[in-house]
Amino acid sequence: MENKTTIGTAIGKIILIGEHAVVYGHPALAIPFPETKIKTIINRKKGHVTLDCYFYKGLLSNVPERLLGLTTIIKEIVNSFSEKLEDISIKIESSIPPERGMGSSAAVAVATVRALYDFYERPLTREDLFKWSNISEKIVHGNPSGIDAAIIIGETPLYYIKGKPFIPFPFKLDAYLIVADTGELGQTQAAVASVKKLIEFNPKEGENIIKQLGILTDNAKTSIKINDIVSLGKTMSKAHTLLDKLDVSNETLNYLVSVAIDNGALGAKLTGGGRGGCMIALAETQYQANFISNKLLYSGAKNTWIYNMGVDLA
Ligand code: MEV
């Protein structure tokens, strides 16, 4: 049996504004986050298929429930090639902290689809990538808007509306974005389900919050276009207050948001599904970003990243 190895990669994502509202057809702004990456390595190896990743190491046939999205697409892809699911090992290496709102599940799917198509020497179209990653995301999140897959596949900032053609939104902003990991697993599926419940039981309040979040995304877009980082920061903080009202924040996120603001951030909010995961804060200068980042780490953040929005997003 000849040796063969293929590697698929994918980067993480950060939602600047519009999470949750995007599920209901409102816009969201998201950016690729190349500081974090997934790498799927497929090797030819005689015998049953094995999987080695953060949550599990062993036979593919015994993977835990939480990896069902990934294993479903692995099986369906190999089946669609009319190949037998055997004689390969799959290893997933990640610098995207899992379940923190950085798109790790979509990135794992995208990296794995890329590695599989390469291994079986099939041409991979963007449509294939969207199709498979959305199948996996549906299993993982229940009712995804598709924004995570869109950003991770496109690798460009997007103004995203569910079901509409993607509108790339490259920009340069004289500001720095601090991303801080609470260290707590986010609960996207539970948060999305609880927003749905709120809208069902209290449509007036729920729909109003969602609508306001959509308006804030458009305000943020305008602020970015004119490089008005002060108003962008205020808009981000308003969005956090609304997300908290939707009950998708938690104490740790609220605390880190307040630490960022108390230490000079122009604005701060949770990012992604919420109820754990990551928060983001906007700073005017690199010095300020470092200062806020250190305060966040001192206040319990498990990790931070600083993103220069003047160079990284064009
Ligand atoms: C998750 O990254 C973003 C949510 O809006 C869910 C989705 O859009 O699928 C919470």
mmCIF file of C-alpha atoms in Angstrom, residues 15-311:
data_model
loop_
_atom_site.group_PDB
_atom_site.id
_atom_site.type_symbol
_atom_site.label_atom_id
_atom_site.label_comp_id
_atom_site.label_asym_id
_atom_site.label_seq_id
_atom_site.Cartn_x
_atom_site.Cartn_y
_atom_site.Cartn_z
ATOM 1 C CA ILE A 15 -18.670 38.197 13.889
ATOM 2 C CA LEU A 16 -18.302 41.944 14.408
ATOM 3 C CA ILE A 17 -22.020 42.501 14.792
ATOM 4 C CA GLY A 18 -25.361 40.923 13.880
ATOM 5 C CA GLU A 19 -25.100 37.426 15.430
ATOM 6 C CA HIS A 20 -28.465 35.830 16.186
ATOM 7 C CA ALA A 21 -30.351 38.510 14.208
ATOM 8 C CA VAL A 22 -28.695 37.030 11.092
ATOM 9 C CA VAL A 23 -30.632 33.790 11.663
ATOM 10 C CA TYR A 24 -33.842 35.849 11.110
ATOM 11 C CA GLY A 25 -32.813 37.467 7.838
ATOM 12 C CA HIS A 26 -31.130 40.585 9.262
ATOM 13 C CA PRO A 27 -27.615 41.559 8.170
ATOM 14 C CA ALA A 28 -24.405 40.723 10.000
ATOM 15 C CA LEU A 29 -20.803 41.819 9.544
ATOM 16 C CA ALA A 30 -18.093 39.225 9.942
ATOM 17 C CA ILE A 31 -14.373 39.037 9.298
ATOM 18 C CA PRO A 32 -11.964 36.165 8.693
ATOM 19 C CA PHE A 33 -9.654 35.473 11.599
ATOM 20 C CA PRO A 34 -6.461 33.980 10.144
ATOM 21 C CA GLU A 35 -4.710 34.029 13.543
ATOM 22 C CA THR A 36 -6.564 30.798 14.225
ATOM 23 C CA LYS A 37 -6.484 27.771 11.909
ATOM 24 C CA ILE A 38 -7.686 24.217 11.449
ATOM 25 C CA LYS A 39 -5.567 21.625 9.654
ATOM 26 C CA THR A 40 -6.992 18.231 8.637
ATOM 27 C CA ILE A 41 -4.384 15.627 7.698
ATOM 28 C CA ILE A 42 -5.465 12.454 5.911
ATOM 29 C CA ASN A 43 -3.023 9.555 5.672
ATOM 30 C CA ARG A 44 -3.368 6.230 3.941
ATOM 31 C CA LYS A 45 -3.368 3.614 6.690
ATOM 32 C CA LYS A 46 -4.550 0.010 6.359
ATOM 33 C CA GLY A 47 -7.657 -0.901 8.339
ATOM 34 C CA HIS A 48 -10.626 0.840 9.908
ATOM 35 C CA VAL A 49 -10.849 4.636 9.660
ATOM 36 C CA THR A 50 -9.500 6.472 12.721
ATOM 37 C CA LEU A 51 -10.067 10.023 13.904
ATOM 38 C CA ASP A 52 -7.691 11.997 16.099
ATOM 39 C CA CYS A 53 -8.932 15.413 17.232
ATOM 40 C CA TYR A 54 -9.395 17.617 20.318
ATOM 41 C CA PHE A 55 -12.524 15.814 21.540
ATOM 42 C CA TYR A 56 -11.733 12.227 20.559
ATOM 43 C CA LYS A 57 -9.099 9.751 19.460
ATOM 44 C CA GLY A 58 -10.122 6.324 18.147
ATOM 45 C CA LEU A 59 -12.225 4.550 15.547
ATOM 46 C CA LEU A 60 -14.504 6.729 13.398
ATOM 47 C CA SER A 61 -17.302 4.257 14.081
ATOM 48 C CA ASN A 62 -17.242 5.093 17.838
ATOM 49 C CA VAL A 63 -17.092 8.901 17.807
ATOM 50 C CA PRO A 64 -19.116 10.815 20.401
ATOM 51 C CA GLU A 65 -22.417 12.496 19.502
ATOM 52 C CA ARG A 66 -20.883 16.006 19.441
ATOM 53 C CA LEU A 67 -18.865 15.042 16.330
ATOM 54 C CA LEU A 68 -21.871 13.781 14.402
ATOM 55 C CA GLY A 69 -21.801 16.718 11.947
ATOM 56 C CA LEU A 70 -18.232 15.923 10.952
ATOM 57 C CA THR A 71 -18.610 12.141 10.754
ATOM 58 C CA THR A 72 -21.815 12.449 8.726
ATOM 59 C CA ILE A 73 -20.108 14.453 6.000
ATOM 60 C CA ILE A 74 -17.002 12.230 6.000
ATOM 61 C CA LYS A 75 -19.192 9.179 5.370
ATOM 62 C CA GLU A 76 -21.410 10.903 2.789
ATOM 63 C CA ILE A 77 -18.479 12.384 0.857
ATOM 64 C CA VAL A 78 -16.597 9.072 0.602
ATOM 65 C CA ASN A 79 -19.867 7.393 -0.365
ATOM 66 C CA SER A 80 -20.522 10.025 -3.054
ATOM 67 C CA PHE A 81 -17.108 9.130 -4.543
ATOM 68 C CA SER A 82 -18.177 5.436 -4.617
ATOM 69 C CA GLU A 83 -15.130 4.655 -2.455
ATOM 70 C CA LYS A 84 -14.989 2.383 0.586
ATOM 71 C CA LEU A 85 -14.681 4.088 3.949
ATOM 72 C CA GLU A 86 -11.471 2.349 5.057
ATOM 73 C CA ASP A 87 -7.677 2.548 4.916
ATOM 74 C CA ILE A 88 -7.390 6.185 5.991
ATOM 75 C CA SER A 89 -6.556 8.011 9.212
ATOM 76 C CA ILE A 90 -7.898 11.516 9.832
ATOM 77 C CA LYS A 91 -6.091 13.901 12.157
ATOM 78 C CA ILE A 92 -7.399 17.365 12.990
ATOM 79 C CA GLU A 93 -5.028 19.954 14.437
ATOM 80 C CA SER A 94 -6.495 23.223 15.614
ATOM 81 C CA SER A 95 -5.448 26.581 16.935
ATOM 82 C CA ILE A 96 -9.119 27.669 16.932
ATOM 83 C CA PRO A 97 -10.385 27.116 20.451
ATOM 84 C CA PRO A 98 -13.393 24.796 20.025
ATOM 85 C CA GLU A 99 -16.922 26.041 20.742
ATOM 86 C CA ARG A 100 -15.907 29.648 21.388
ATOM 87 C CA GLY A 101 -17.865 31.422 18.644
ATOM 88 C CA MET A 102 -14.853 31.491 16.308
ATOM 89 C CA GLY A 103 -16.375 29.153 13.784
ATOM 90 C CA SER A 104 -14.365 26.075 14.727
ATOM 91 C CA SER A 105 -17.103 23.617 13.709
ATOM 92 C CA ALA A 106 -17.502 25.155 10.237
ATOM 93 C CA ALA A 107 -13.710 25.418 9.867
ATOM 94 C CA VAL A 108 -13.242 21.750 10.810
ATOM 95 C CA ALA A 109 -15.831 20.817 8.180
ATOM 96 C CA VAL A 110 -14.234 23.012 5.484
ATOM 97 C CA ALA A 111 -10.680 21.776 6.196
ATOM 98 C CA THR A 112 -11.824 18.149 6.210
ATOM 99 C CA VAL A 113 -13.814 18.462 2.963
ATOM 100 C CA ARG A 114 -10.727 19.997 1.316
ATOM 101 C CA ALA A 115 -8.456 17.191 2.557
ATOM 102 C CA LEU A 116 -10.912 14.442 1.504
ATOM 103 C CA TYR A 117 -11.451 15.786 -2.021
ATOM 104 C CA ASP A 118 -7.701 16.075 -2.427
ATOM 105 C CA PHE A 119 -7.081 12.568 -1.075
ATOM 106 C CA TYR A 120 -9.570 10.967 -3.474
ATOM 107 C CA GLU A 121 -8.426 13.309 -6.265
ATOM 108 C CA ARG A 122 -11.832 14.817 -6.994
ATOM 109 C CA PRO A 123 -12.269 18.427 -8.185
ATOM 110 C CA LEU A 124 -13.745 20.558 -5.414
ATOM 111 C CA THR A 125 -16.079 23.438 -6.243
ATOM 112 C CA ARG A 126 -17.179 26.223 -3.884
ATOM 113 C CA GLU A 127 -20.712 24.810 -4.134
ATOM 114 C CA ASP A 128 -19.444 21.452 -2.818
ATOM 115 C CA LEU A 129 -17.726 23.221 0.064
ATOM 116 C CA PHE A 130 -20.893 25.138 0.975
ATOM 117 C CA LYS A 131 -23.076 22.084 0.611
ATOM 118 C CA TRP A 132 -20.998 19.854 2.901
ATOM 119 C CA SER A 133 -20.187 22.484 5.509
ATOM 120 C CA ASN A 134 -23.852 23.496 5.740
ATOM 121 C CA ILE A 135 -24.902 19.854 6.207
ATOM 122 C CA SER A 136 -22.435 19.605 9.090
ATOM 123 C CA GLU A 137 -23.446 22.993 10.564
ATOM 124 C CA LYS A 138 -27.141 22.026 10.501
ATOM 125 C CA ILE A 139 -26.357 18.971 12.601
ATOM 126 C CA VAL A 140 -24.114 20.967 14.966
ATOM 127 C CA HIS A 141 -26.225 24.131 15.375
ATOM 128 C CA GLY A 142 -29.757 23.183 14.396
ATOM 129 C CA ASN A 143 -30.672 26.324 12.445
ATOM 130 C CA PRO A 144 -27.515 27.997 11.106
ATOM 131 C CA SER A 145 -27.672 31.191 9.062
ATOM 132 C CA GLY A 146 -24.690 29.984 7.028
ATOM 133 C CA ILE A 147 -22.533 32.973 7.999
ATOM 134 C CA ASP A 148 -19.727 30.895 9.530
ATOM 135 C CA ALA A 149 -19.264 28.753 6.433
ATOM 136 C CA ALA A 150 -19.514 31.820 4.161
ATOM 137 C CA ILE A 151 -16.719 33.685 5.952
ATOM 138 C CA ILE A 152 -14.498 30.651 6.381
ATOM 139 C CA ILE A 153 -14.796 29.622 2.730
ATOM 140 C CA GLY A 154 -14.625 33.168 1.330
ATOM 141 C CA GLU A 155 -11.821 34.397 3.632
ATOM 142 C CA THR A 156 -12.938 37.986 3.127
ATOM 143 C CA PRO A 157 -14.992 40.352 5.340
ATOM 144 C CA LEU A 158 -18.680 40.016 4.518
ATOM 145 C CA TYR A 159 -21.881 41.943 4.910
ATOM 146 C CA TYR A 160 -24.027 38.854 5.098
ATOM 147 C CA ILE A 161 -27.762 38.326 4.727
ATOM 148 C CA LYS A 162 -29.042 34.754 4.900
ATOM 149 C CA GLY A 163 -30.029 33.406 1.494
ATOM 150 C CA LYS A 164 -28.710 36.468 -0.398
ATOM 151 C CA PRO A 165 -25.599 36.624 -2.607
ATOM 152 C CA PHE A 166 -22.551 37.350 -0.457
ATOM 153 C CA ILE A 167 -21.430 40.973 -0.434
ATOM 154 C CA PRO A 168 -17.662 41.206 0.231
ATOM 155 C CA PHE A 169 -16.951 44.135 2.499
ATOM 156 C CA PRO A 170 -13.188 44.732 2.520
ATOM 157 C CA PHE A 171 -12.241 47.666 4.720
ATOM 158 C CA LYS A 172 -9.469 49.463 6.525
ATOM 159 C CA LEU A 173 -10.196 50.992 9.890
ATOM 160 C CA ASP A 174 -7.852 52.995 12.105
ATOM 161 C CA ALA A 175 -8.529 50.745 15.067
ATOM 162 C CA TYR A 176 -7.518 47.537 16.783
ATOM 163 C CA LEU A 177 -9.803 44.672 17.681
ATOM 164 C CA ILE A 178 -9.091 42.695 20.805
ATOM 165 C CA VAL A 179 -10.557 39.195 20.890
ATOM 166 C CA ALA A 180 -10.706 37.553 24.308
ATOM 167 C CA ASP A 181 -11.552 33.954 25.092
ATOM 168 C CA THR A 182 -13.532 33.442 28.299
ATOM 169 C CA GLY A 183 -12.284 29.851 28.331
ATOM 170 C CA GLU A 184 -15.897 28.729 28.711
ATOM 171 C CA LEU A 185 -17.457 26.596 25.982
ATOM 172 C CA GLY A 186 -20.022 28.639 24.075
ATOM 173 C CA GLN A 187 -23.469 27.163 23.580
ATOM 174 C CA THR A 188 -24.512 28.244 20.107
ATOM 175 C CA GLN A 189 -27.173 25.604 19.622
ATOM 176 C CA ALA A 190 -28.777 26.279 23.026
ATOM 177 C CA ALA A 191 -28.539 30.051 22.533
ATOM 178 C CA VAL A 192 -30.100 29.904 19.041
ATOM 179 C CA ALA A 193 -32.885 27.667 20.399
ATOM 180 C CA SER A 194 -33.549 29.984 23.342
ATOM 181 C CA VAL A 195 -33.831 33.044 21.065
ATOM 182 C CA LYS A 196 -36.335 31.074 18.971
ATOM 183 C CA LYS A 197 -38.327 30.315 22.110
ATOM 184 C CA LEU A 198 -38.307 33.958 23.224
ATOM 185 C CA ILE A 199 -39.631 35.012 19.816
ATOM 186 C CA GLU A 200 -42.353 32.355 19.955
ATOM 187 C CA PHE A 201 -43.483 33.201 23.486
ATOM 188 C CA ASN A 202 -42.986 36.948 23.382
ATOM 189 C CA PRO A 203 -42.960 37.907 19.695
ATOM 190 C CA LYS A 204 -43.327 41.636 20.342
ATOM 191 C CA GLU A 205 -40.223 41.881 22.531
ATOM 192 C CA GLY A 206 -38.180 39.219 20.719
ATOM 193 C CA GLU A 207 -38.774 40.555 17.226
ATOM 194 C CA ASN A 208 -38.153 44.108 18.354
ATOM 195 C CA ILE A 209 -34.712 43.230 19.775
ATOM 196 C CA ILE A 210 -33.810 41.290 16.627
ATOM 197 C CA LYS A 211 -34.888 44.212 14.450
ATOM 198 C CA GLN A 212 -32.839 46.668 16.507
ATOM 199 C CA LEU A 213 -29.804 44.407 16.161
ATOM 200 C CA GLY A 214 -30.263 44.487 12.381
ATOM 201 C CA ILE A 215 -30.373 48.302 12.442
ATOM 202 C CA LEU A 216 -27.185 48.391 14.535
ATOM 203 C CA THR A 217 -25.402 46.264 11.914
ATOM 204 C CA ASP A 218 -26.292 48.814 9.250
ATOM 205 C CA ASN A 219 -25.140 51.632 11.549
ATOM 206 C CA ALA A 220 -21.858 49.776 12.072
ATOM 207 C CA LYS A 221 -21.437 49.382 8.311
ATOM 208 C CA THR A 222 -21.858 53.154 7.839
ATOM 209 C CA SER A 223 -19.383 53.919 10.657
ATOM 210 C CA ILE A 224 -16.812 51.581 9.107
ATOM 211 C CA LYS A 225 -17.212 53.195 5.685
ATOM 212 C CA ILE A 226 -16.442 56.649 7.100
ATOM 213 C CA ASN A 227 -13.808 55.359 9.554
ATOM 214 C CA ASP A 228 -15.816 56.605 12.550
ATOM 215 C CA ILE A 229 -14.461 54.278 15.195
ATOM 216 C CA VAL A 230 -16.091 56.126 18.103
ATOM 217 C CA SER A 231 -19.594 55.538 16.762
ATOM 218 C CA LEU A 232 -18.650 51.964 15.773
ATOM 219 C CA GLY A 233 -17.593 51.302 19.360
ATOM 220 C CA LYS A 234 -20.847 52.715 20.740
ATOM 221 C CA THR A 235 -22.835 50.580 18.310
ATOM 222 C CA MET A 236 -20.961 47.454 19.394
ATOM 223 C CA SER A 237 -21.749 48.133 23.045
ATOM 224 C CA LYS A 238 -25.433 48.733 22.231
ATOM 225 C CA ALA A 239 -25.493 45.396 20.414
ATOM 226 C CA HIS A 240 -24.075 43.688 23.489
ATOM 227 C CA THR A 241 -26.834 45.156 25.674
ATOM 228 C CA LEU A 242 -29.438 43.799 23.247
ATOM 229 C CA LEU A 243 -27.775 40.377 23.071
ATOM 230 C CA ASP A 244 -27.787 40.288 26.867
ATOM 231 C CA LYS A 245 -31.531 41.082 26.759
ATOM 232 C CA LEU A 246 -31.925 38.142 24.378
ATOM 233 C CA ASP A 247 -30.303 36.073 27.134
ATOM 234 C CA VAL A 248 -27.367 34.897 25.037
ATOM 235 C CA SER A 249 -24.681 36.523 27.169
ATOM 236 C CA ASN A 250 -23.541 35.329 30.585
ATOM 237 C CA GLU A 251 -21.828 36.719 33.672
ATOM 238 C CA THR A 252 -18.302 36.113 32.422
ATOM 239 C CA LEU A 253 -18.949 37.769 29.063
ATOM 240 C CA ASN A 254 -20.665 40.730 30.740
ATOM 241 C CA TYR A 255 -17.768 41.064 33.171
ATOM 242 C CA LEU A 256 -15.096 41.037 30.446
ATOM 243 C CA VAL A 257 -17.132 43.528 28.395
ATOM 244 C CA SER A 258 -17.244 45.874 31.420
ATOM 245 C CA VAL A 259 -13.493 45.409 32.062
ATOM 246 C CA ALA A 260 -12.775 46.404 28.438
ATOM 247 C CA ILE A 261 -14.994 49.498 28.644
ATOM 248 C CA ASP A 262 -13.635 50.548 32.062
ATOM 249 C CA ASN A 263 -10.147 50.383 30.602
ATOM 250 C CA GLY A 264 -10.733 52.610 27.612
ATOM 251 C CA ALA A 265 -12.284 50.401 24.914
ATOM 252 C CA LEU A 266 -14.467 52.330 22.458
ATOM 253 C CA GLY A 267 -16.975 49.504 22.604
ATOM 254 C CA ALA A 268 -17.222 45.819 23.459
ATOM 255 C CA LYS A 269 -19.555 42.899 22.948
ATOM 256 C CA LEU A 270 -19.798 39.137 22.856
ATOM 257 C CA THR A 271 -19.126 37.522 19.495
ATOM 258 C CA GLY A 272 -20.752 34.448 17.966
ATOM 259 C CA GLY A 273 -23.357 32.279 19.630
ATOM 260 C CA GLY A 274 -22.627 33.487 23.170
ATOM 261 C CA ARG A 275 -23.282 31.933 26.600
ATOM 262 C CA GLY A 276 -19.513 31.520 26.858
ATOM 263 C CA GLY A 277 -16.970 31.671 24.075
ATOM 264 C CA CYS A 278 -15.369 34.966 23.097
ATOM 265 C CA MET A 279 -15.886 38.709 23.394
ATOM 266 C CA ILE A 280 -14.418 41.509 21.284
ATOM 267 C CA ALA A 281 -13.414 45.076 22.121
ATOM 268 C CA LEU A 282 -12.425 48.024 19.932
ATOM 269 C CA ALA A 283 -9.372 50.168 20.731
ATOM 270 C CA GLU A 284 -8.035 53.301 19.094
ATOM 271 C CA THR A 285 -4.308 52.562 19.301
ATOM 272 C CA GLN A 286 -2.076 49.536 19.582
ATOM 273 C CA TYR A 287 -0.894 50.749 22.974
ATOM 274 C CA GLN A 288 -4.502 50.874 24.207
ATOM 275 C CA ALA A 289 -5.232 47.466 22.685
ATOM 276 C CA ASN A 290 -2.269 45.952 24.557
ATOM 277 C CA PHE A 291 -3.373 47.644 27.762
ATOM 278 C CA ILE A 292 -6.974 46.353 27.436
ATOM 279 C CA SER A 293 -5.745 42.908 26.450
ATOM 280 C CA ASN A 294 -3.572 42.712 29.589
ATOM 281 C CA LYS A 295 -6.475 43.862 31.778
ATOM 282 C CA LEU A 296 -8.711 41.188 30.218
ATOM 283 C CA LEU A 297 -6.102 38.499 30.856
ATOM 284 C CA TYR A 298 -5.678 39.723 34.427
ATOM 285 C CA SER A 299 -9.486 39.586 34.835
ATOM 286 C CA GLY A 300 -9.765 35.953 33.829
ATOM 287 C CA ALA A 301 -9.660 35.810 29.998
ATOM 288 C CA LYS A 302 -7.857 32.622 29.002
ATOM 289 C CA ASN A 303 -6.341 34.048 25.828
ATOM 290 C CA THR A 304 -6.418 37.236 23.787
ATOM 291 C CA TRP A 305 -5.561 38.220 20.214
ATOM 292 C CA ILE A 306 -5.053 41.708 18.801
ATOM 293 C CA TYR A 307 -6.105 42.424 15.249
ATOM 294 C CA ASN A 308 -4.916 45.505 13.361
ATOM 295 C CA MET A 309 -8.004 46.530 11.392
ATOM 296 C CA GLY A 310 -5.960 48.976 9.330
ATOM 297 C CA VAL A 311 -3.971 46.279 7.565
#
